[in-house]
Coordinates of N, CA and C in Angstrom, one line a residue:
M936 N 200.5 -29.8 -22.0 CA 200.7 -29.8 -23.3 C 199.5 -29.8 -24.1
N937 N 199.4 -28.8 -25.1 CA 198.1 -28.8 -25.8 C 198.4 -29.5 -27.2
R938 N 197.9 -30.7 -27.2 CA 197.9 -31.5 -28.5 C 196.7 -31.5 -29.3
R939 N 196.8 -31.3 -30.5 CA 195.5 -31.4 -31.3 C 195.1 -32.8 -31.6
R940 N 193.9 -33.0 -31.3 CA 193.4 -34.4 -31.6 C 192.5 -34.3 -32.8
R941 N 192.9 -35.1 -33.8 CA 192.2 -35.2 -35.0 C 191.2 -36.2 -35.1
T942 N 190.0 -35.7 -35.5 CA 188.8 -36.7 -35.6 C 188.4 -36.6 -37.1
T943 N 188.0 -37.6 -37.5 CA 187.5 -37.8 -38.9 C 186.1 -38.3 -38.8
T944 N 185.4 -37.8 -39.8 CA 183.9 -38.4 -39.9 C 183.7 -38.5 -41.3
A945 N 183.0 -39.7 -41.6 CA 182.7 -40.0 -43.1 C 181.3 -39.7 -43.3
R946 N 180.9 -39.0 -44.4 CA 179.5 -38.8 -44.7 C 179.3 -39.3 -46.1
K947 N 178.6 -40.2 -46.4 CA 178.2 -40.8 -47.7 C 179.6 -40.7 -48.4
S948 N 179.8 -39.8 -49.4 CA 181.0 -39.9 -50.2 C 181.9 -38.7 -49.7
R949 N 181.5 -37.9 -48.8 CA 182.3 -36.8 -48.5 C 183.0 -37.1 -47.1
R950 N 184.3 -36.8 -47.0 CA 185.1 -37.0 -45.8 C 185.5 -35.6 -45.2
T951 N 185.1 -35.3 -44.0 CA 185.5 -34.1 -43.4 C 186.5 -34.3 -42.0
T952 N 187.3 -33.4 -41.9 CA 188.1 -33.5 -40.6 C 187.8 -32.3 -39.7
T953 N 187.8 -32.5 -38.5 CA 187.7 -31.3 -37.5 C 188.8 -31.5 -36.5
W954 N 189.3 -30.4 -36.0 CA 190.4 -30.3 -35.2 C 189.7 -30.1 -33.7
N955 N 190.3 -30.7 -32.7 CA 189.9 -30.5 -31.2 C 188.5 -30.6 -31.2
A956 N 187.9 -31.7 -31.6 CA 186.4 -31.8 -31.5 C 186.0 -32.2 -30.1
R957 N 184.9 -31.8 -29.6 CA 184.5 -32.0 -28.4 C 182.8 -32.2 -28.5
P958 N 182.3 -32.8 -27.6 CA 180.9 -33.1 -27.7 C 180.0 -31.8 -27.7
T959 N 179.0 -31.9 -28.4 CA 178.2 -30.7 -28.7 C 177.5 -30.3 -27.3
G960 N 177.4 -28.9 -27.2 CA 176.8 -28.4 -26.0 C 177.8 -28.1 -24.9
T961 N 179.2 -28.5 -25.2 CA 180.2 -28.3 -24.1 C 180.9 -27.0 -24.4
T962 N 181.4 -26.3 -23.5 CA 182.2 -25.1 -23.7 C 183.6 -25.3 -23.1
R963 N 184.5 -24.6 -23.5 CA 185.9 -24.5 -23.1 C 185.8 -23.6 -21.8
R964 N 186.6 -24.0 -20.9 CA 186.7 -23.2 -19.7 C 188.2 -22.8 -19.6
F965 N 188.4 -21.5 -19.3 CA 189.8 -21.1 -19.1 C 190.1 -20.7 -17.8
N966 N 191.4 -20.7 -17.4 CA 191.9 -20.3 -16.2 C 191.4 -21.3 -15.2
T967 N 191.1 -22.5 -15.4 CA 190.8 -23.6 -14.4 C 192.1 -24.2 -13.9
N968 N 192.0 -24.5 -12.6 CA 193.1 -25.1 -12.0 C 194.4 -24.5 -12.2
S969 N 194.4 -23.2 -12.2 CA 195.7 -22.4 -12.5 C 196.0 -21.6 -11.2
R970 N 197.3 -21.2 -11.3 CA 197.8 -20.4 -10.2 C 197.6 -19.0 -10.4
T971 N 197.3 -18.5 -11.6 CA 197.1 -17.1 -11.9 C 195.8 -16.6 -11.3
K972 N 195.7 -15.3 -11.2 CA 194.5 -14.6 -10.7 C 194.1 -13.6 -11.8
N973 N 192.9 -13.6 -12.2 CA 192.6 -12.6 -13.2 C 192.5 -11.2 -12.6
W974 N 192.9 -10.2 -13.5 CA 192.8 -8.7 -13.1 C 191.3 -8.4 -13.0
T975 N 191.0 -7.7 -12.0 CA 189.7 -6.9 -11.9 C 189.7 -5.6 -12.5
P976 N 188.7 -5.0 -12.9 CA 188.7 -3.5 -13.4 C 189.2 -2.7 -12.4
V977 N 188.8 -2.9 -11.2 CA 189.2 -2.0 -10.2 C 190.8 -2.1 -10.0
E978 N 191.4 -3.2 -10.0 CA 192.9 -3.3 -10.1 C 193.6 -2.7 -11.1
I979 N 193.0 -2.9 -12.4 CA 193.5 -2.2 -13.6 C 193.5 -0.8 -13.5
N980 N 192.3 -0.2 -12.9 CA 192.2 1.3 -12.8 C 193.2 1.8 -11.8
T981 N 193.4 1.1 -10.7 CA 194.5 1.5 -9.7 C 195.9 1.4 -10.2
L982 N 196.2 0.4 -11.0 CA 197.4 0.3 -11.7 C 197.6 1.4 -12.6
K983 N 196.7 1.9 -13.4 CA 196.8 2.9 -14.3 C 197.1 4.3 -13.6
K984 N 196.4 4.5 -12.4 CA 196.6 5.7 -11.7 C 197.9 5.8 -11.0
I985 N 198.4 4.8 -10.5 CA 199.7 4.9 -9.6 C 200.9 4.3 -10.3
Y986 N 200.9 3.8 -11.4 CA 202.0 3.1 -12.1 C 203.1 4.1 -12.4
R987 N 202.8 5.3 -12.9 CA 203.8 6.2 -13.3 C 204.7 6.8 -12.3
T988 N 204.2 6.8 -11.0 CA 205.0 7.5 -10.0 C 205.3 6.6 -8.8
N989 N 205.1 5.3 -8.9 CA 205.4 4.4 -7.8 C 206.2 3.3 -8.3
S990 N 207.0 2.6 -7.5 CA 207.8 1.4 -7.7 C 206.9 0.2 -7.9
N991 N 207.4 -0.7 -8.8 CA 206.6 -2.0 -9.0 C 206.4 -2.8 -7.7
V992 N 207.3 -2.7 -6.9 CA 207.3 -3.4 -5.5 C 206.1 -3.0 -4.7
S993 N 206.1 -1.7 -4.6 CA 205.1 -1.0 -3.7 C 203.7 -1.2 -4.4
I994 N 203.6 -1.2 -5.6 CA 202.4 -1.5 -6.4 C 201.9 -2.8 -6.0
A995 N 202.9 -3.8 -6.2 CA 202.6 -5.2 -6.0 C 202.1 -5.5 -4.6
K996 N 202.7 -4.8 -3.6 CA 202.2 -5.0 -2.1 C 200.9 -4.5 -2.0
K997 N 200.5 -3.3 -2.7 CA 199.2 -2.7 -2.6 C 198.1 -3.5 -3.2
L998 N 198.4 -4.1 -4.3 CA 197.5 -5.0 -5.0 C 197.5 -6.5 -4.7
G999 N 198.4 -6.8 -3.7 CA 198.5 -8.2 -3.5 C 198.9 -9.1 -4.7
R1000 N 199.7 -8.6 -5.4 CA 200.3 -9.4 -6.7 C 201.9 -9.6 -6.6
T1001 N 202.3 -10.2 -7.5 CA 203.9 -10.3 -7.6 C 204.3 -9.1 -8.5
E1002 N 205.6 -8.8 -8.3 CA 206.3 -7.7 -9.0 C 206.2 -7.9 -10.5
G1003 N 206.4 -9.2 -10.9 CA 206.4 -9.6 -12.3 C 205.0 -9.4 -12.9
S1004 N 204.0 -9.8 -12.1 CA 202.7 -9.7 -12.7 C 202.3 -8.1 -12.9
V1005 N 202.7 -7.3 -12.1 CA 202.5 -5.9 -12.2 C 203.2 -5.4 -13.5
Q1006 N 204.4 -5.8 -13.6 CA 205.3 -5.4 -14.7 C 204.6 -5.8 -16.1
Y1007 N 204.2 -7.1 -16.1 CA 203.6 -7.7 -17.2 C 202.4 -6.9 -17.7
K1008 N 201.5 -6.7 -16.6 CA 200.2 -6.0 -17.0 C 200.4 -4.6 -17.4
A1009 N 201.2 -3.9 -16.7 CA 201.7 -2.6 -17.2 C 202.1 -2.5 -18.6
S1010 N 202.9 -3.5 -19.0 CA 203.4 -3.6 -20.4 C 202.3 -3.9 -21.2
S1011 N 201.4 -4.8 -20.9 CA 200.4 -5.1 -21.9 C 199.4 -4.0 -22.0
L1012 N 199.3 -3.2 -21.0 CA 198.5 -2.0 -21.1 C 199.1 -0.8 -21.8
G1013 N 200.5 -0.9 -22.0 CA 201.2 0.2 -22.6 C 201.6 1.3 -21.6
L1014 N 201.6 1.0 -20.4 CA 201.8 2.1 -19.4 C 203.4 2.2 -19.2
R1015 N 203.8 3.4 -18.9 CA 205.3 3.8 -18.9 C 205.5 4.6 -17.6
K1016 N 206.7 4.6 -17.0 CA 207.0 5.4 -15.8 C 207.3 6.8 -16.3
S1017 N 206.9 7.7 -15.4 CA 207.2 9.2 -15.8 C 208.6 9.5 -15.8
A1018 N 208.9 10.5 -16.7 CA 210.4 11.0 -16.8 C 210.9 11.4 -15.5
Q1019 N 210.0 12.2 -14.8 CA 210.4 12.6 -13.4 C 210.7 11.6 -12.4
Y1020 N 210.0 10.5 -12.4 CA 210.3 9.3 -11.5 C 211.4 8.7 -11.9
L1021 N 211.7 8.5 -13.1 CA 212.9 7.8 -13.5 C 214.0 8.6 -13.3
K1022 N 214.0 9.9 -13.5 CA 215.3 10.7 -13.1 C 215.5 10.7 -11.6
Q1023 N 214.4 10.7 -10.8 CA 214.7 10.4 -9.3 C 215.3 9.1 -8.9
I1024 N 214.9 8.2 -9.6 CA 215.5 6.7 -9.4 C 217.1 6.8 -9.8
R1025 N 217.3 7.4 -10.9 CA 218.7 7.4 -11.4 C 219.6 8.3 -10.4
N1026 N 219.0 9.4 -9.9 CA 219.7 10.3 -8.9 C 220.0 9.6 -7.7
N1027 N 219.1 8.8 -7.2 CA 219.1 8.2 -5.8 C 220.0 6.8 -6.0
W1028 N 220.3 6.4 -7.2 CA 221.0 5.1 -7.4 C 222.5 5.3 -6.9
A1029 N 223.1 6.4 -7.1 CA 224.5 6.6 -6.7 C 224.8 6.8 -5.3

């Protein structure tokens, strides 16, 4: 849970408030102790090339990721399946 810690400093007659104060010289680190894996540029390029004509399951197996992560990343990149691929899926459904 991310809670904001309020710290107050008093200077002579002025009082200032800072949020999420941390010691000087320290930086925030992201994606530490997390289950997620960052996407590499090679993986993103591969996804862009094969997303239109392949299923999310096959792409996930190829990239070593989950189907949901492939779907989410494609959505965030604005990728869409091709009309021909979707038509083929609809015809094979019955």
